[in-house]
Structures are given as structure tokens and as C-alpha cells.
Coordinates of C-alpha atoms in Angstrom, one line a residue:
Chain Y
M1 CA -19.8 16.4 -6.4
S2 CA -16.0 17.0 -6.2
K3 CA -14.7 20.0 -8.3
Q4 CA -11.5 20.8 -9.8
S5 CA -9.8 23.8 -8.6
S6 CA -10.1 25.3 -11.6
E7 CA -13.8 25.5 -11.7
L8 CA -13.9 26.5 -8.0
A9 CA -11.3 29.5 -8.8
V10 CA -13.5 30.5 -12.3
E11 CA -16.5 30.6 -9.5
D12 CA -14.9 33.0 -7.4
L13 CA -13.6 35.5 -10.1
K14 CA -17.1 35.3 -11.4
K15 CA -18.3 36.4 -7.8
L16 CA -15.7 39.0 -7.4
L17 CA -16.5 40.4 -11.0
R18 CA -20.3 40.4 -9.8
E19 CA -20.0 41.8 -6.3
K20 CA -17.1 44.6 -7.0
G21 CA -19.3 46.3 -9.5
N22 CA -16.6 49.4 -9.1
L23 CA -13.6 47.3 -10.4
D24 CA -11.7 49.8 -12.4
A25 CA -11.5 48.7 -16.4
V26 CA -8.2 47.4 -16.3
A27 CA -8.9 45.2 -13.4
A28 CA -11.8 44.0 -14.7
A29 CA -10.4 43.0 -18.1
K30 CA -7.4 41.3 -16.3
V31 CA -10.2 39.2 -14.3
E32 CA -11.8 38.4 -17.5
E33 CA -8.6 37.3 -19.1
L34 CA -8.0 34.8 -16.3
I35 CA -11.6 33.2 -16.4
A36 CA -11.1 32.5 -20.0
E37 CA -8.0 30.9 -19.5
L38 CA -8.9 28.8 -16.5
Q39 CA -12.0 27.5 -18.5
R40 CA -9.5 26.8 -21.1
C41 CA -7.5 24.8 -18.8
Y42 CA -10.5 22.7 -17.5
L43 CA -12.1 21.9 -21.0
R44 CA -8.6 20.4 -21.9
P45 CA -9.1 16.6 -21.6
F46 CA -6.6 15.0 -19.3
D47 CA -4.1 12.4 -20.1
P48 CA -5.9 9.0 -19.8
A49 CA -3.6 7.9 -17.0
V50 CA -4.7 10.8 -14.9
Q51 CA -8.2 10.5 -15.9
R52 CA -8.1 6.9 -14.5
I53 CA -6.9 8.4 -11.1
I54 CA -9.4 10.9 -11.1
D55 CA -12.2 8.6 -11.8
G56 CA -11.0 6.2 -9.3
F57 CA -10.4 8.5 -6.5
T58 CA -14.2 10.3 -7.3
H59 CA -15.7 6.6 -7.0
F60 CA -14.0 6.2 -3.7
K61 CA -15.2 9.3 -2.4
I62 CA -18.6 9.2 -3.3
N63 CA -19.4 5.7 -2.7
N64 CA -17.1 4.9 0.2
F65 CA -15.8 7.7 2.0
D66 CA -19.1 9.9 2.2
Q67 CA -21.2 6.7 3.0
N68 CA -19.1 5.8 6.1
P69 CA -18.5 8.8 8.3
D70 CA -18.2 7.3 11.3
L71 CA -15.8 4.7 10.2
Y72 CA -13.9 7.7 8.7
G73 CA -14.3 10.0 11.3
Q74 CA -12.5 7.3 13.8
L75 CA -9.6 6.7 11.1
A76 CA -9.0 10.0 11.0
N77 CA -7.7 9.9 14.4
G78 CA -5.8 6.5 14.4
Q79 CA -5.9 3.5 13.3
S80 CA -5.5 0.1 14.8
P81 CA -5.6 -2.7 12.0
K82 CA -5.5 -6.6 13.1
Y83 CA -3.3 -7.5 10.3
L84 CA 0.5 -6.7 9.3
V85 CA 0.3 -8.0 5.5
F86 CA 3.4 -8.4 3.5
A87 CA 2.6 -9.1 -0.2
C88 CA 4.2 -8.8 -3.6
S89 CA 4.1 -5.8 -5.8
D90 CA 2.7 -7.5 -8.8
S91 CA -0.3 -5.6 -10.0
R92 CA -2.7 -8.9 -10.0
V93 CA -2.2 -9.6 -6.2
S94 CA -3.3 -6.4 -4.0
P95 CA -4.5 -8.1 -0.8
T96 CA -7.0 -5.3 -0.5
T97 CA -8.5 -6.9 -3.5
I98 CA -8.1 -10.4 -3.2
L99 CA -8.8 -10.2 0.5
N100 CA -11.1 -7.3 0.7
F101 CA -9.4 -5.1 3.3
Q102 CA -10.9 -1.9 3.8
P103 CA -9.2 1.3 5.1
G104 CA -8.3 0.6 8.7
E105 CA -7.9 -3.2 8.6
A106 CA -4.4 -4.3 7.2
F107 CA -0.6 -2.4 7.6
M108 CA 0.7 -3.2 4.4
V109 CA 4.2 -4.2 3.0
R110 CA 4.7 -4.7 -0.9
N111 CA 7.8 -5.5 -2.3
I112 CA 9.2 -7.8 -4.7
A113 CA 8.8 -11.6 -4.0
N114 CA 6.8 -10.2 -0.5
M115 CA 10.4 -11.3 1.3
V116 CA 11.3 -10.4 4.8
P117 CA 14.9 -10.4 5.3
P118 CA 16.6 -11.3 8.5
F119 CA 17.0 -8.4 10.9
N120 CA 19.8 -6.0 9.9
Q121 CA 19.6 -2.5 10.9
L122 CA 22.1 -1.1 8.2
R123 CA 20.9 -3.3 5.3
Y124 CA 17.1 -3.8 5.7
S125 CA 15.7 -0.6 7.5
G126 CA 12.8 -0.5 5.2
V127 CA 11.2 -3.4 6.0
G128 CA 12.5 -3.4 9.7
A129 CA 10.9 0.4 10.3
A130 CA 7.4 -1.4 8.8
I131 CA 7.6 -4.5 11.4
E132 CA 8.6 -2.4 14.3
Y133 CA 6.0 0.3 13.6
A134 CA 3.5 -2.4 13.2
I135 CA 4.5 -4.1 16.3
T136 CA 5.5 -1.6 18.9
A137 CA 3.3 1.4 17.9
L138 CA 0.2 -0.3 16.5
E139 CA 0.5 -3.6 18.4
V140 CA -1.0 -5.8 15.3
P141 CA -1.8 -9.2 16.5
N142 CA -1.7 -11.0 13.4
I143 CA 1.2 -11.1 10.6
L144 CA 0.4 -12.5 7.2
V145 CA 3.0 -13.0 4.7
I146 CA 1.2 -13.7 0.9
G147 CA 3.0 -15.5 -1.8
H148 CA 1.4 -16.0 -5.5
S149 CA 1.6 -17.9 -8.5
R150 CA 4.0 -17.0 -11.3
C151 CA 6.0 -14.7 -9.3
G152 CA 8.5 -12.6 -11.3
G153 CA 10.8 -12.2 -8.3
I154 CA 11.1 -15.8 -7.5
Q155 CA 11.6 -17.1 -11.0
R156 CA 14.6 -14.6 -11.0
L157 CA 16.0 -16.1 -7.7
M158 CA 15.6 -19.5 -9.2
S159 CA 17.2 -18.9 -12.6
H160 CA 20.1 -16.6 -11.6
P161 CA 23.0 -16.8 -11.9
E162 CA 22.6 -20.5 -13.3
D163 CA 21.1 -19.2 -16.4
G164 CA 24.3 -16.9 -17.3
S165 CA 21.9 -13.7 -17.5
A166 CA 24.0 -10.3 -16.6
P167 CA 22.9 -9.2 -13.2
F168 CA 20.5 -6.5 -12.6
D169 CA 21.4 -3.6 -10.3
F170 CA 19.4 -3.9 -7.6
I171 CA 16.8 -7.0 -8.1
D172 CA 19.3 -9.6 -7.4
D173 CA 20.4 -8.2 -4.3
W174 CA 17.0 -8.3 -3.0
V175 CA 15.8 -11.4 -4.0
K176 CA 18.7 -13.5 -2.8
I177 CA 17.1 -13.0 0.6
G178 CA 15.3 -15.9 -0.7
L179 CA 18.4 -18.1 -1.3
P180 CA 17.5 -20.6 1.5
A181 CA 14.2 -21.4 0.0
K182 CA 16.1 -22.0 -3.4
L183 CA 18.5 -24.4 -2.0
K184 CA 15.7 -26.2 -0.1
V185 CA 13.4 -26.7 -2.9
L186 CA 16.7 -27.8 -5.1
K187 CA 17.5 -30.5 -3.0
E188 CA 14.2 -31.7 -2.2
H189 CA 12.6 -31.2 -5.6
E190 CA 15.7 -32.2 -7.7
G191 CA 14.2 -33.4 -10.7
L192 CA 11.1 -31.5 -11.2
D193 CA 10.9 -29.1 -14.2
F194 CA 11.8 -25.5 -13.8
K195 CA 8.1 -24.2 -13.3
E196 CA 7.3 -26.9 -10.8
Q197 CA 10.4 -25.8 -9.0
C198 CA 9.5 -22.1 -9.0
K199 CA 5.8 -23.0 -7.6
F200 CA 7.4 -25.1 -4.8
C201 CA 9.6 -22.0 -4.2
E202 CA 7.1 -19.7 -4.1
K203 CA 5.5 -21.4 -1.0
E204 CA 9.1 -21.9 0.7
S205 CA 9.9 -18.5 0.1
V206 CA 7.2 -17.7 2.2
N207 CA 8.2 -20.0 5.2
N208 CA 11.6 -18.3 4.9
S209 CA 10.0 -15.1 5.6
L210 CA 8.3 -16.2 8.5
V211 CA 11.4 -17.5 9.8
N212 CA 13.0 -14.5 9.6
L213 CA 10.3 -12.5 11.2
R214 CA 11.3 -14.5 14.4
T215 CA 14.9 -12.5 14.3
Y216 CA 13.2 -9.6 15.0
P217 CA 13.1 -9.4 18.8
Y218 CA 9.7 -7.7 19.2
V219 CA 8.2 -10.2 17.1
E220 CA 9.5 -13.1 19.1
T221 CA 8.2 -11.7 22.3
G222 CA 5.1 -11.2 21.0
I223 CA 5.3 -15.0 19.9
R224 CA 6.3 -16.2 23.3
N225 CA 3.6 -14.2 25.0
K226 CA 1.2 -15.3 22.5
S227 CA 0.0 -11.8 21.5
I228 CA 1.3 -12.3 17.7
A229 CA 0.2 -15.1 15.3
L230 CA 2.5 -15.4 12.1
L231 CA 0.7 -17.0 9.4
G232 CA 1.3 -17.8 5.6
G233 CA -0.5 -17.8 2.3
Y234 CA -0.2 -18.3 -1.1
Y235 CA -2.6 -16.7 -3.8
D236 CA -3.0 -19.0 -7.3
F237 CA -4.2 -16.9 -9.6
V238 CA -4.5 -19.7 -12.4
K239 CA -6.4 -21.9 -10.5
G240 CA -8.3 -19.0 -8.2
E241 CA -7.5 -20.7 -4.7
F242 CA -6.0 -19.2 -1.6
K243 CA -3.7 -21.3 0.9
L244 CA -3.5 -20.5 4.3
W245 CA -1.3 -22.1 7.0
K246 CA -0.2 -20.9 10.2
Y247 CA 3.2 -21.1 11.6
D248 CA 3.5 -22.6 15.0
S249 CA 6.4 -23.7 17.2
H250 CA 5.4 -25.9 19.8
I251 CA 7.7 -27.0 23.3
T252 CA 6.4 -30.1 24.5
E253 CA 5.9 -30.9 28.3
P254 CA 9.6 -31.8 30.0
I255 CA 10.1 -35.8 30.7
T256 CA 11.5 -36.4 33.8
I257 CA 14.9 -38.4 34.1
P258 CA 15.1 -40.3 37.4
P259 CA 18.4 -39.8 39.4
C260 CA 20.7 -42.6 39.6
T261 CA 21.5 -44.2 42.6
H262 CA 24.9 -46.1 42.1
Chain X
M1 CA -0.5 -5.9 -24.6
A2 CA -3.2 -3.8 -24.0
A3 CA -4.3 -3.2 -20.3
P4 CA -7.6 -4.7 -19.7
A5 CA -10.5 -2.2 -19.0
P6 CA -11.1 -1.8 -15.6
F7 CA -13.4 -3.7 -13.6
S8 CA -16.9 -1.5 -12.6
L9 CA -17.7 -1.4 -8.9
S10 CA -20.6 0.7 -9.3
S11 CA -22.6 -0.9 -12.4
D12 CA -24.5 -3.7 -10.2
H13 CA -26.9 -2.8 -7.7
L14 CA -25.9 -3.7 -4.0
A15 CA -27.9 -7.1 -3.4
S16 CA -26.0 -8.8 -6.2
N17 CA -22.6 -7.1 -5.8
P18 CA -21.7 -7.9 -2.1
A19 CA -18.1 -7.0 -2.5
T20 CA -19.8 -2.9 -2.7
S21 CA -21.8 -3.9 0.5
K22 CA -18.8 -5.4 2.2
I23 CA -17.3 -2.0 1.9
F24 CA -20.4 -0.6 3.4
G25 CA -21.1 -3.6 5.7
P26 CA -20.0 -3.3 9.2
A27 CA -20.3 0.2 9.4
A28 CA -23.8 0.3 7.7
L29 CA -25.3 -2.8 9.5
K30 CA -24.3 -0.9 12.7
S31 CA -26.6 1.9 11.5
G32 CA -29.2 -0.4 10.4
K33 CA -29.4 1.3 6.8
F34 CA -28.7 -1.9 4.8
E35 CA -29.9 -4.7 6.8
Q36 CA -33.0 -6.0 4.7
T37 CA -30.8 -6.3 1.5
H38 CA -27.9 -8.1 2.7
F39 CA -30.0 -10.9 4.6
R40 CA -28.7 -13.6 2.7
F41 CA -24.9 -12.8 3.2
F42 CA -25.6 -12.4 6.8
T43 CA -24.1 -15.7 7.8
A44 CA -21.0 -14.9 5.9
L45 CA -20.8 -11.6 7.6
R46 CA -21.6 -12.6 10.8
R47 CA -18.3 -13.5 11.8
N48 CA -17.2 -10.4 10.3
Q49 CA -20.0 -8.5 12.5
A50 CA -18.7 -10.1 15.5
F51 CA -15.2 -9.0 14.9
T52 CA -16.3 -5.5 14.0
L53 CA -18.4 -5.0 17.2
K54 CA -15.4 -5.9 19.1
A55 CA -13.2 -3.7 17.2
S56 CA -15.5 -0.7 17.8
M57 CA -15.7 -1.1 21.4
G58 CA -13.2 1.7 21.7
P59 CA -12.1 4.3 19.6
P60 CA -9.2 3.0 17.5
G61 CA -7.0 6.0 18.5
F62 CA -3.3 5.4 19.1
T63 CA -2.8 5.4 22.8
E64 CA -6.1 4.9 23.8
K65 CA -6.9 1.0 22.9
L66 CA -4.5 -0.5 25.5
N67 CA -7.2 -2.4 27.3
N68 CA -9.5 -3.5 24.6
K69 CA -6.5 -4.6 22.6
K70 CA -5.1 -6.6 25.1
L71 CA -8.7 -8.7 25.5
E72 CA -8.9 -9.0 21.8
T73 CA -5.4 -10.1 21.1
L74 CA -5.4 -13.0 23.8
T75 CA -8.9 -14.2 22.2
E76 CA -7.8 -14.2 18.6
A77 CA -4.2 -15.5 19.5
E78 CA -5.7 -18.5 21.6
D79 CA -8.8 -19.3 18.8
G80 CA -6.7 -19.0 15.6
C81 CA -9.7 -20.1 14.0
D82 CA -11.4 -17.0 13.9
V83 CA -8.5 -15.5 12.1
F84 CA -8.7 -18.4 9.5
N85 CA -12.0 -18.0 9.1
D86 CA -12.1 -14.2 8.7
L87 CA -9.5 -14.6 5.9
K88 CA -11.7 -17.5 4.5
D89 CA -14.6 -15.3 4.2
R90 CA -12.6 -12.6 2.6
F91 CA -11.4 -14.8 -0.1
L92 CA -14.4 -16.3 -0.9
S93 CA -16.2 -13.1 -1.1
F94 CA -13.4 -12.0 -3.6
K95 CA -13.6 -15.3 -5.7
K96 CA -17.5 -15.2 -5.8
N97 CA -17.8 -11.5 -6.6
K98 CA -14.8 -10.5 -8.6
Y99 CA -12.7 -13.4 -9.8
L100 CA -15.6 -15.7 -11.1
K101 CA -17.6 -13.0 -12.8
N102 CA -14.5 -11.6 -14.6
I103 CA -12.8 -14.8 -15.3
E104 CA -12.0 -13.8 -18.8
Q105 CA -10.0 -11.0 -17.5
F106 CA -8.1 -12.9 -14.8
E107 CA -7.3 -15.4 -17.2
N108 CA -5.3 -12.9 -19.5
L109 CA -3.8 -11.2 -16.2
A110 CA -2.8 -14.8 -15.1
K111 CA -0.4 -15.1 -18.6
A112 CA 1.3 -11.7 -17.9
Q113 CA 0.8 -8.1 -16.5
A114 CA 1.1 -5.1 -18.1
P115 CA 0.1 -2.1 -15.3
K116 CA 0.6 1.2 -16.8
F117 CA 1.3 2.8 -13.1
M118 CA 3.8 2.0 -10.4
V119 CA 2.8 3.5 -7.1
I120 CA 4.6 4.0 -4.2
A121 CA 2.6 4.7 -1.2
C122 CA 2.4 4.2 2.7
A123 CA 2.0 1.2 4.3
D124 CA -0.7 2.9 6.4
S125 CA -3.7 1.0 6.8
R126 CA -5.9 3.9 5.8
V127 CA -4.3 4.8 2.5
C128 CA -4.1 1.7 0.2
P129 CA -4.4 2.7 -3.6
S130 CA -6.7 0.1 -4.7
N131 CA -9.3 1.5 -2.4
I132 CA -8.8 5.0 -2.7
L133 CA -7.8 5.5 -6.3
G134 CA -9.6 2.4 -7.5
F135 CA -6.7 0.2 -8.9
Q136 CA -8.0 -3.0 -10.5
P137 CA -6.0 -6.1 -10.9
G138 CA -3.4 -5.7 -13.4
D139 CA -3.5 -1.8 -13.1
A140 CA -0.8 -1.0 -10.7
F141 CA 2.4 -2.6 -9.6
V142 CA 2.7 -1.3 -6.2
I143 CA 5.3 -0.6 -3.4
R144 CA 4.3 0.1 0.2
N145 CA 6.8 1.2 2.8
V146 CA 6.9 3.5 5.7
A147 CA 6.2 7.1 4.8
N148 CA 6.2 6.2 0.9
L149 CA 9.8 7.2 0.7
V150 CA 12.0 6.6 -2.0
P151 CA 15.9 6.3 -1.3
P152 CA 18.3 8.0 -3.6
F153 CA 20.5 6.0 -6.5
E154 CA 23.5 6.5 -4.3
S155 CA 22.2 4.7 -1.0
G156 CA 22.9 1.4 -2.6
P157 CA 20.4 -1.9 -3.1
S158 CA 16.9 -1.9 -1.6
E159 CA 13.6 -3.2 -1.7
T160 CA 12.3 0.0 -2.9
N161 CA 14.8 0.5 -5.6
A162 CA 14.7 -3.3 -6.5
A163 CA 11.0 -2.7 -7.6
L164 CA 12.0 0.7 -9.2
E165 CA 14.3 -1.6 -11.5
F166 CA 11.9 -4.1 -12.4
A167 CA 8.8 -1.9 -12.9
V168 CA 10.7 0.7 -15.4
N169 CA 13.0 -1.5 -16.9
T170 CA 11.3 -5.0 -17.3
L171 CA 7.3 -4.1 -17.0
L172 CA 7.9 -0.5 -18.6
V173 CA 5.5 1.3 -16.7
E174 CA 4.4 4.4 -18.2
N175 CA 3.7 6.5 -15.0
I176 CA 5.5 6.6 -11.6
L177 CA 2.9 7.8 -8.8
V178 CA 4.4 8.8 -5.5
I179 CA 1.4 9.1 -2.6
G180 CA 1.6 10.8 0.7
H181 CA -0.8 11.2 3.0
S182 CA -2.3 13.3 6.1
C183 CA -1.4 12.1 9.6
C184 CA 1.7 9.7 8.5
G185 CA 3.2 8.3 11.6
G186 CA 6.6 8.2 9.8
I187 CA 6.8 11.6 8.8
R188 CA 5.9 12.3 12.4
A189 CA 8.7 10.3 13.5
L190 CA 11.2 12.0 11.2
M191 CA 10.1 15.4 12.4
S192 CA 10.4 14.3 15.9
M193 CA 14.0 12.9 15.7
Q194 CA 16.9 14.5 17.1
D195 CA 19.6 15.2 14.5
N196 CA 21.0 11.7 13.1
D197 CA 19.8 10.0 16.1
V198 CA 19.2 6.4 14.8
E199 CA 20.6 4.1 17.9
N200 CA 18.2 1.1 18.1
S201 CA 15.5 2.1 15.8
F202 CA 14.7 0.7 12.7
I203 CA 11.8 3.4 12.0
K204 CA 14.6 6.4 12.5
S205 CA 17.4 4.5 10.2
W206 CA 14.6 4.6 7.4
V207 CA 12.8 7.9 8.1
V208 CA 16.2 9.8 7.8
V209 CA 16.0 9.4 3.9
G210 CA 13.8 12.3 4.3
K211 CA 15.9 14.2 6.3
N212 CA 16.2 16.9 3.3
A213 CA 12.3 17.2 3.4
R214 CA 12.5 17.9 7.3
I215 CA 15.0 20.7 7.0
K216 CA 12.7 22.2 4.3
A217 CA 9.6 22.1 6.2
K218 CA 11.0 23.3 9.4
A219 CA 12.6 26.3 7.5
A220 CA 9.2 27.1 5.8
A221 CA 6.9 26.3 8.3
S222 CA 8.9 27.6 11.5
N223 CA 6.3 29.8 12.9
L224 CA 3.1 27.3 12.6
S225 CA 2.4 24.2 15.1
F226 CA 4.2 20.9 15.2
D227 CA 1.4 19.4 13.4
Q228 CA 1.3 21.4 10.3
Q229 CA 4.9 21.4 10.1
C230 CA 4.6 17.6 9.6
T231 CA 2.0 18.6 7.1
H232 CA 4.2 20.5 5.5
C233 CA 7.2 17.7 5.7
E234 CA 4.5 15.4 4.0
K235 CA 4.2 17.0 1.2
E236 CA 7.8 18.1 1.0
S237 CA 9.0 14.6 1.5
I238 CA 6.7 13.5 -1.9
N239 CA 8.7 16.2 -3.7
H240 CA 12.2 14.8 -2.3
S241 CA 11.3 11.7 -3.3
L242 CA 10.3 12.6 -7.1
M243 CA 13.8 14.2 -7.0
N244 CA 15.6 10.8 -5.6
L245 CA 13.6 9.0 -8.5
L246 CA 15.5 11.3 -11.0
S247 CA 18.7 9.9 -9.4
Y248 CA 18.4 6.7 -11.1
P249 CA 19.8 7.2 -14.5
W250 CA 17.4 4.8 -16.3
I251 CA 14.5 6.5 -15.1
E252 CA 15.8 10.1 -15.8
E253 CA 16.8 9.0 -19.2
K254 CA 13.2 7.5 -19.7
V255 CA 11.7 11.0 -18.3
A256 CA 13.6 13.2 -20.7
N257 CA 12.7 10.9 -23.5
E258 CA 8.8 11.5 -22.6
K259 CA 8.4 7.7 -22.2
L260 CA 7.8 7.8 -18.4
S261 CA 5.8 10.5 -16.5
I262 CA 6.2 11.2 -12.7
H263 CA 3.7 12.3 -10.4
G264 CA 3.3 13.2 -6.7
G265 CA 0.1 12.6 -5.0
Y266 CA -1.3 13.8 -1.8
Y267 CA -4.3 12.2 0.2
D268 CA -5.8 14.1 3.2
F269 CA -8.3 11.6 4.7
I270 CA -9.5 14.1 7.4
D271 CA -11.8 16.0 4.8
C272 CA -11.2 13.5 1.8
S273 CA -9.3 15.6 -0.8
F274 CA -6.7 14.6 -3.3
E275 CA -3.9 16.5 -4.9
K276 CA -2.0 15.5 -7.8
W277 CA 1.2 17.0 -9.7
T278 CA 3.3 16.3 -12.4
L279 CA 7.2 16.6 -12.2
D280 CA 8.4 18.9 -15.1
Y281 CA 11.4 17.7 -16.2
R282 CA 12.6 20.8 -17.8
G283 CA 11.7 23.1 -15.6
T284 CA 13.4 21.2 -12.7
K285 CA 16.6 21.0 -14.7
L286 CA 16.5 24.8 -14.8
E287 CA 15.8 24.8 -10.9
E288 CA 18.3 26.4 -9.0
N289 CA 17.6 25.8 -5.3
G290 CA 17.3 21.7 -5.8
G291 CA 13.7 21.9 -5.6
I292 CA 11.2 20.6 -8.4
A293 CA 9.1 21.9 -10.9
A294 CA 5.6 20.9 -11.3
K295 CA 2.9 21.2 -13.8
N296 CA -0.8 19.9 -14.3
K297 CA -1.6 20.4 -10.8
I298 CA -5.0 19.2 -9.9
F299 CA -7.1 19.3 -6.5
W300 CA -10.0 17.2 -5.8
C301 CA -12.2 17.6 -2.9

């Protein structure tokens, strides 16, 4: 059973009092004072948010970590996940939950609207670092970008600046990575209502991110020598549905044009 | 809107809650403990089991897996169906065991999210906050990047601060939790770098955000081994990120008015322990050496 540090401290101090029978009166009084204070400490209830974390961790440790010593022993030495996953930060779409990933299975990047920007070492070093680490250090074979329904980031992309709203400090700069997807949707689905256009953009933005992934040299090399697969996903939590597709590029066999003889 | 109660994972017994069995599934099947109760899920798990057996042919250590890896990737890349089936099985398991069983809560969530937490965690596959802290759908708005770093306000727009802006100003989360962890590859890269050498490497260009943490760690742990220095840096970097959070005016304002709490957390997956501490705003303001003051520290092991 996991113990709080103040409980452990109290146990140690009580042990000290028992074993060091010849502690002088002042020292003994001090130790007793400390024990009383520590006991007051762990009787004080935690703020519910913190209690939530403690309960969550305790559940994980007892039911998962302690039950699988072989797995966690291996993971302590290294990780070799099969998936590099890009997902939205939205609290409703954790890939660990919806695709049941266990520790060690997926190297995961989460950002607003699950976007992958094109290669740019100055502007987008965060995403670049994750891709670089996953491909060059961990040699992950599958990259999966997952979009989702009712995405606030995509909605912002589609509505600003046309709605005349004040710009955000940072959000607008980030979601504009998806501009190619927005332009495509506005052109191909011109008459549709705003919500329908957003739905198309959520999926189109995944494709835009897949295309951007190929601007990273090590991703492109991996695709050419077939060591990396690019996958797109879409989680619709209104319908309870998941779409999955692959980004395939195909080079046809050459045709031979016979030489002229005149 | 009140946040829905967390879904309980532990209430059902194993046979009717194969989400839990999936957690034990691959490793437990190997050790034969749960075979009889999970027979009816065998068909679904069979594909996964094949995967797991392949994956466990060698230790997943960082440098030792090259030969096995090449075999696996060729097979997977050639037969994309394997991956599709794996993902399909995973989603169906979620749908059956969580989504359909809690349909009302999911329907409410589909309308809007109101998470109490914003979590910044590392992209490392071993430290997903949904696993280690049991966050359920709707609980936490999550950013994951290499080495769970938060760049300061002055560094300009990035994906991390776009997410902060949304979580703090639009979703109005009440807590921000930055979680670091043991054996972090990103921190190790930071500690191994030559000063400001960021040429041709995204990883270096990114982790250099944490360079002040590196300076402090090297100073505090100069007589310890490199591994121990990295551990120091992992923790120092969390505190550095907490300081960087305060550099955002809209965050500092909410913290000063006690509408927002900032916490640091450290997950050690070698001995499975979790430390958490909360930023003491008034104390931090009084700190002279640019460090943070912490309160309400807990340690669970």
C-alpha cells in the first residue's frame, strides 16, 4: 500500500523515540512536537484536484505497475514503441484511452488540433524534436495523426479572421499551419454550412499534416525504403466512430517510348 | 458545467472489463495467469498476442534492438493490414468497454469539455498521464512534447503556449501540472550538449529551452555521476518550466488571484514513485536567487 511521506517520517521518528531511550528531555520533547505536527499534516484533507491525482496514481501502481513487473522492468531500460502518434490536446480524445495504448506502445505528441507543421528548425523545433527523436533514436515504424470531431482549434482556423474577432496571442499563429486544408475545404465545399465545413476541415487537416511530415528528410527516407508507414485517423465522439486511412504514394512502372527512326 | 465523475476502472471483475484485461493482457498471457478467464477475448487478442510475442523477442533496450527491429518493420510495412487490424481491435475494445458502457457521460462530453487540469507531459511512451494518473475523458487538457518543457513568454509563439492560451483563457482550467520523469531522453540530450551547439538538430534546438536547468543541475550535482546529474536536471527542469509559466501575464494574474494553481510532478518508473509539489506564489516572489518556492509536497511510493 503506498504511503505518504509524512506517514513514513512519523514512523521513523516514533522508532527513534523507542530505540533511543536515553534521549535528553529537550530532544525528546522536540521529537514529540514534530510527530504531532506531521500527524496534523496528513490528517488535513487534500484539495480535491490533488486527491484526484493521488487516487489515479495509486490505482495505476496497485493494479498495473505492481502486477506487471516483467513489462515495467523492461520499460525501465528502454522504450521501443511501434507508433508515433499526433493527437489533439482536447481532454476527450486521449489516444491512450480510445486506442487502449499501454505504457511503451506509443510515443505521443499532443498539441492543439493535432497539427504537424512543415520542416522549420527555427519556428517549429518542438514538433521537429519529437519527430527526430521518434524516427532517428526510437526507429518507430508507424506515424499516426488523429483528428477528431468538434475540434476547437479547427473551428478557430475556419472562423478567424473572417468573423472579425480579436486575435489571440499564440493560438492563431499555431492553427494557421492548417491554412492549406481550410482553403481546400472552402473551395471544394463552398455552399455547405459552417459546421459541415469544419468537419471536412478536421479530416483535411490530418492529410495536410501527413503531407507536411514528408518534408522531414528522415521521414521521407523512411517512406522510400518502406520502413515507415503514414496513417491518418479521425475519432468522431458524437457517433462513437473511428476512421482510419493510409497515406500511400505510388510510383508507376515506366512505359518505354520507342526511338524515332527519321 | 460540472465535470463528470471519473469512470471507475476497478468496479467490475476482470471477465466483464476486458479493458483492464488488456492492461494485463499481453504480459499476463505470457505468464499464463489469466488465460482461463479471457478465453472469449482470445480471438481479439490473438492478433495482439502475435504482436507482443514478436516485440518481446529481444529486450526493448535503446541500442540493442536493431536486428529484431528490422525484421518487424519489414513485415509491418509490407503488410499494412496488420497495423490496421491492430488499431481496429484497439478502438473496438474501447468502444465496447468504455464508450457504450458510459454513453450518457460521453454524450455530455460531446457537447463541451470542462477539464479541471491542464497537463504538460513528455511524449515518452512510458509516461502517458492517462495511464499513470488515471485521467479519464474530460479530465485533462494535455500537451505532450519532448522533455515536458514550457518555453517562456518571450520566446514567441509555439505549440506549447498556444495550448496554454486556450486552456487558461478559454477553458479556464483551475490547475496546471507539469510532469517530468526518470530516464528522460530529451533531458539526457540537454545534459550531453556542448554549449549552444544546436546545428542540424531539432532535438538540440528544442531542449536548449531548458538550459538554465542544466546549469543548476551541473552546479548542484557536479560531484555525482552523469546519470545522477540527469536526474537532478529532470527535476530542475520541471521547476524551470513552472517559472516560465509565470512569465505569461495572464497566467501570473490568475495565480496571484488564486484562480489557478500550478503544480510540478515527477514520475520515477524504475521504482514506481510519484512526487508532487505546488508552486507557492508569494514565496516565489520573495525568492532572491530566481528559484521557486514550493508547498504541499507529497511523495507516494
